[in-house]
C-alpha atoms as a printed R data frame, in Angstrom:
    type eleno elety resid chain resno      x      y       z
1   ATOM     1    CA   UNK     A     1 63.179 22.224   4.733
2   ATOM     2    CA   UNK     A     2 62.812 18.870   6.438
3   ATOM     3    CA   UNK     A     3 59.400 17.696   7.511
4   ATOM     4    CA   UNK     A     4 58.396 14.649   9.485
5   ATOM     5    CA   UNK     A     5 55.117 13.159   8.287
6   ATOM     6    CA   UNK     A     6 53.379  9.846   8.574
7   ATOM     7    CA   UNK     A     7 50.851  7.896   6.546
8   ATOM     8    CA   UNK     A     8 48.056  5.947   8.138
9   ATOM     9    CA   UNK     A     9 46.782  2.945   6.180
10  ATOM    10    CA   UNK     A    10 45.203 -0.049   7.863
11  ATOM    11    CA   UNK     A    11 45.819  1.608  11.234
12  ATOM    12    CA   UNK     A    12 49.604  1.316  10.802
13  ATOM    13    CA   UNK     A    13 51.805  4.383  11.204
14  ATOM    14    CA   UNK     A    14 54.676  4.692   8.758
15  ATOM    15    CA   UNK     A    15 57.156  7.478   9.438
16  ATOM    16    CA   UNK     A    16 58.357  9.337   6.378
17  ATOM    17    CA   UNK     A    17 60.973 12.060   6.210
18  ATOM    18    CA   UNK     A    18 60.598 14.525   3.377
19  ATOM    19    CA   UNK     A    19 63.562 16.708   2.454
20  ATOM    20    CA   UNK     A    20 63.037 19.542  -0.002
21  ATOM    21    CA   UNK     A    21 65.540 22.086  -1.236
22  ATOM    22    CA   UNK     A    22 62.917 24.758  -1.885
23  ATOM    23    CA   UNK     A    23 59.747 25.837  -0.117
24  ATOM    24    CA   UNK     A    24 56.899 23.457  -0.935
25  ATOM    25    CA   UNK     A    25 53.227 22.960  -0.216
26  ATOM    26    CA   UNK     A    26 52.190 19.593   1.153
27  ATOM    27    CA   UNK     A    27 48.615 18.378   0.919
28  ATOM    28    CA   UNK     A    28 47.548 16.042   3.715
29  ATOM    29    CA   UNK     A    29 44.452 13.957   3.050
30  ATOM    30    CA   UNK     A    30 43.043 11.715   5.776
31  ATOM    31    CA   UNK     A    31 43.294  8.060   4.675
32  ATOM    32    CA   UNK     A    32 39.571  7.362   5.030
33  ATOM    33    CA   UNK     A    33 38.711 10.241   2.681
34  ATOM    34    CA   UNK     A    34 41.334  9.136   0.158
35  ATOM    35    CA   UNK     A    35 40.189  5.503   0.246
36  ATOM    36    CA   UNK     A    36 36.524  6.537  -0.187
37  ATOM    37    CA   UNK     A    37 37.448  8.710  -3.171
38  ATOM    38    CA   UNK     A    38 39.425  5.820  -4.703
39  ATOM    39    CA   UNK     A    39 36.453  3.446  -4.237
40  ATOM    40    CA   UNK     A    40 34.149  5.911  -5.986
41  ATOM    41    CA   UNK     A    41 36.468  6.743  -8.889
42  ATOM    42    CA   UNK     A    42 38.395  3.871 -10.511
43  ATOM    43    CA   UNK     A    43 40.394  6.284 -12.667
44  ATOM    44    CA   UNK     A    44 41.542  8.159  -9.579
45  ATOM    45    CA   UNK     A    45 42.491  4.861  -7.909
46  ATOM    46    CA   UNK     A    46 44.600  3.886 -10.930
47  ATOM    47    CA   UNK     A    47 46.338  7.290 -10.958
48  ATOM    48    CA   UNK     A    48 47.133  7.036  -7.253
49  ATOM    49    CA   UNK     A    49 48.464  3.480  -7.627
50  ATOM    50    CA   UNK     A    50 50.679  4.571 -10.531
51  ATOM    51    CA   UNK     A    51 51.878  7.507  -8.465
52  ATOM    52    CA   UNK     A    52 52.767  5.229  -5.546
53  ATOM    53    CA   UNK     A    53 54.729  2.891  -7.848
54  ATOM    54    CA   UNK     A    54 56.547  5.865  -9.396
55  ATOM    55    CA   UNK     A    55 57.421  7.151  -5.915
56  ATOM    56    CA   UNK     A    56 58.847  3.762  -4.986
57  ATOM    57    CA   UNK     A    57 60.934  3.752  -8.155
58  ATOM    58    CA   UNK     A    58 62.083  7.295  -7.363
59  ATOM    59    CA   UNK     A    59 63.108  6.190  -3.886
60  ATOM    60    CA   UNK     A    60 65.179  3.353  -5.313
61  ATOM    61    CA   UNK     A    61 66.738  5.700  -7.858
62  ATOM    62    CA   UNK     A    62 67.524  8.154  -5.050
63  ATOM    63    CA   UNK     A    63 69.618  5.452  -3.405
64  ATOM    64    CA   UNK     A    64 71.532  5.068  -6.667
65  ATOM    65    CA   UNK     A    65 71.892  8.836  -7.136
66  ATOM    66    CA   UNK     A    66 73.353  9.350  -3.696
67  ATOM    67    CA   UNK     A    67 75.616  6.324  -3.990
68  ATOM    68    CA   UNK     A    68 79.020  7.879  -4.491
69  ATOM    69    CA   UNK     A    69 80.331  4.740  -6.193
70  ATOM    70    CA   UNK     A    70 78.565  6.013  -9.348
71  ATOM    71    CA   UNK     A    71 80.369  8.719 -11.284
72  ATOM    72    CA   UNK     A    72 78.780 12.184 -10.982
73  ATOM    73    CA   UNK     A    73 77.733 12.203 -14.652
74  ATOM    74    CA   UNK     A    74 75.918  8.893 -14.198
75  ATOM    75    CA   UNK     A    75 74.193 10.165 -11.043
76  ATOM    76    CA   UNK     A    76 73.058 13.274 -12.925
77  ATOM    77    CA   UNK     A    77 71.696 11.139 -15.792
78  ATOM    78    CA   UNK     A    78 69.730  9.026 -13.316
79  ATOM    79    CA   UNK     A    79 68.375 12.157 -11.658
80  ATOM    80    CA   UNK     A    80 67.315 13.715 -14.968
81  ATOM    81    CA   UNK     A    81 65.658 10.500 -16.135
82  ATOM    82    CA   UNK     A    82 63.818 10.089 -12.845
83  ATOM    83    CA   UNK     A    83 62.612 13.708 -13.128
84  ATOM    84    CA   UNK     A    84 61.251 12.967 -16.603
85  ATOM    85    CA   UNK     A    85 59.576  9.763 -15.448
86  ATOM    86    CA   UNK     A    86 58.097 11.508 -12.411
87  ATOM    87    CA   UNK     A    87 56.677 14.105 -14.809
88  ATOM    88    CA   UNK     A    88 54.989 11.324 -16.785
89  ATOM    89    CA   UNK     A    89 57.520 11.465 -19.627
90  ATOM    90    CA   UNK     A    90 59.066  8.221 -20.925
91  ATOM    91    CA   UNK     A    91 62.180  9.259 -22.917
92  ATOM    92    CA   UNK     A    92 62.053  6.831 -25.858
93  ATOM    93    CA   UNK     A    93 62.940  8.857 -28.948
94  ATOM    94    CA   UNK     A    94 63.578 12.538 -29.504
95  ATOM    95    CA   UNK     A    95 64.070 15.530 -27.240
96  ATOM    96    CA   UNK     A    96 62.445 16.090 -23.842
97  ATOM    97    CA   UNK     A    97 62.213 19.143 -21.594
98  ATOM    98    CA   UNK     A    98 63.158 18.411 -17.985
99  ATOM    99    CA   UNK     A    99 59.952 19.332 -16.145
100 ATOM   100    CA   UNK     A   100 61.609 21.032 -13.182
101 ATOM   101    CA   UNK     A   101 64.070 23.911 -13.426
102 ATOM   102    CA   UNK     A   102 66.861 23.636 -10.867
103 ATOM   103    CA   UNK     A   103 70.023 25.669 -10.467
104 ATOM   104    CA   UNK     A   104 73.411 24.004 -10.862
105 ATOM   105    CA   UNK     A   105 73.818 24.375  -7.115
106 ATOM   106    CA   UNK     A   106 70.547 22.522  -6.480
107 ATOM   107    CA   UNK     A   107 71.520 19.703  -8.849
108 ATOM   108    CA   UNK     A   108 74.830 19.533  -7.004
109 ATOM   109    CA   UNK     A   109 73.102 19.332  -3.611
110 ATOM   110    CA   UNK     A   110 70.990 16.431  -4.821
111 ATOM   111    CA   UNK     A   111 73.821 14.332  -6.271
112 ATOM   112    CA   UNK     A   112 76.478 15.483  -3.804
113 ATOM   113    CA   UNK     A   113 78.841 17.440  -6.090
114 ATOM   114    CA   UNK     A   114 79.708 21.103  -6.609
115 ATOM   115    CA   UNK     A   115 77.892 23.412  -9.008
116 ATOM   116    CA   UNK     A   116 81.149 23.587 -10.989
117 ATOM   117    CA   UNK     A   117 81.013 19.825 -11.577
118 ATOM   118    CA   UNK     A   118 77.403 20.143 -12.759
119 ATOM   119    CA   UNK     A   119 78.409 22.956 -15.156
120 ATOM   120    CA   UNK     A   120 81.240 20.850 -16.591
121 ATOM   121    CA   UNK     A   121 79.029 17.782 -17.074
122 ATOM   122    CA   UNK     A   122 76.279 19.804 -18.776
123 ATOM   123    CA   UNK     A   123 78.780 21.624 -21.001
124 ATOM   124    CA   UNK     A   124 80.278 18.278 -22.066
125 ATOM   125    CA   UNK     A   125 76.842 16.824 -22.853
126 ATOM   126    CA   UNK     A   126 75.953 19.969 -24.792
127 ATOM   127    CA   UNK     A   127 79.118 19.671 -26.898
128 ATOM   128    CA   UNK     A   128 78.195 16.016 -27.549
129 ATOM   129    CA   UNK     A   129 74.718 17.061 -28.740
130 ATOM   130    CA   UNK     A   130 72.972 15.219 -25.900
131 ATOM   131    CA   UNK     A   131 71.382 18.274 -24.283
132 ATOM   132    CA   UNK     A   132 70.515 21.818 -25.193
133 ATOM   133    CA   UNK     A   133 69.525 24.657 -22.929
134 ATOM   134    CA   UNK     A   134 66.963 27.409 -23.224
135 ATOM   135    CA   UNK     A   135 67.728 29.868 -20.440
136 ATOM   136    CA   UNK     A   136 67.637 27.682 -17.287
137 ATOM   137    CA   UNK     A   137 65.599 24.918 -18.910
138 ATOM   138    CA   UNK     A   138 67.437 21.719 -19.856
139 ATOM   139    CA   UNK     A   139 66.273 19.758 -22.888
140 ATOM   140    CA   UNK     A   140 67.688 16.250 -23.154
141 ATOM   141    CA   UNK     A   141 67.985 13.814 -26.040
142 ATOM   142    CA   UNK     A   142 66.873 10.256 -25.337
143 ATOM   143    CA   UNK     A   143 70.367  8.982 -26.202
144 ATOM   144    CA   UNK     A   144 71.689 10.580 -23.009
145 ATOM   145    CA   UNK     A   145 69.999  7.712 -21.157
146 ATOM   146    CA   UNK     A   146 71.246  4.832 -23.329
147 ATOM   147    CA   UNK     A   147 73.544  3.570 -20.565
148 ATOM   148    CA   UNK     A   148 71.087  4.118 -17.698
149 ATOM   149    CA   UNK     A   149 69.576  0.830 -16.592
150 ATOM   150    CA   UNK     A   150 65.857  1.024 -15.887
151 ATOM   151    CA   UNK     A   151 64.797 -1.943 -13.786
152 ATOM   152    CA   UNK     A   152 61.100 -1.365 -14.511
153 ATOM   153    CA   UNK     A   153 61.608 -1.666 -18.276
154 ATOM   154    CA   UNK     A   154 62.773 -5.256 -17.686
155 ATOM   155    CA   UNK     A   155 59.266 -6.151 -16.531
156 ATOM   156    CA   UNK     A   156 57.416 -4.132 -19.182
157 ATOM   157    CA   UNK     A   157 59.254 -5.983 -21.981
158 ATOM   158    CA   UNK     A   158 58.133 -9.396 -20.678
């Protein structure tokens, strides 16, 4: 499903294209109502600002994921890490459940490879002890992401 939407802040229209691989519900809130709610609830304003920053990071990571100059395994690592981060999970130490269950075909659609390639990558990582699977759920070890550069962590360490 591809939808064309726009956001209206400060009277400026910004066109946004949303592409989803499954049916999804989209909540549209008029900007004046959202801004009033943010003014009345500082905690809500902080959550929305964090969400916006995370979306921007996800957009940048999407450019990397779809860049075919990266190897498929690296693109899949970036995708999995961005899914964790989007779910509010910072993979520092230990094991983490990927918060969204996708089929191998869906992973392949996102990073532009076949489902067979996804199966091979996941099987290799499983043999290396970097992931485990419970049915269709993928559980990843933080070491899977050791070679994934996170540009935001550069600023948080300063």
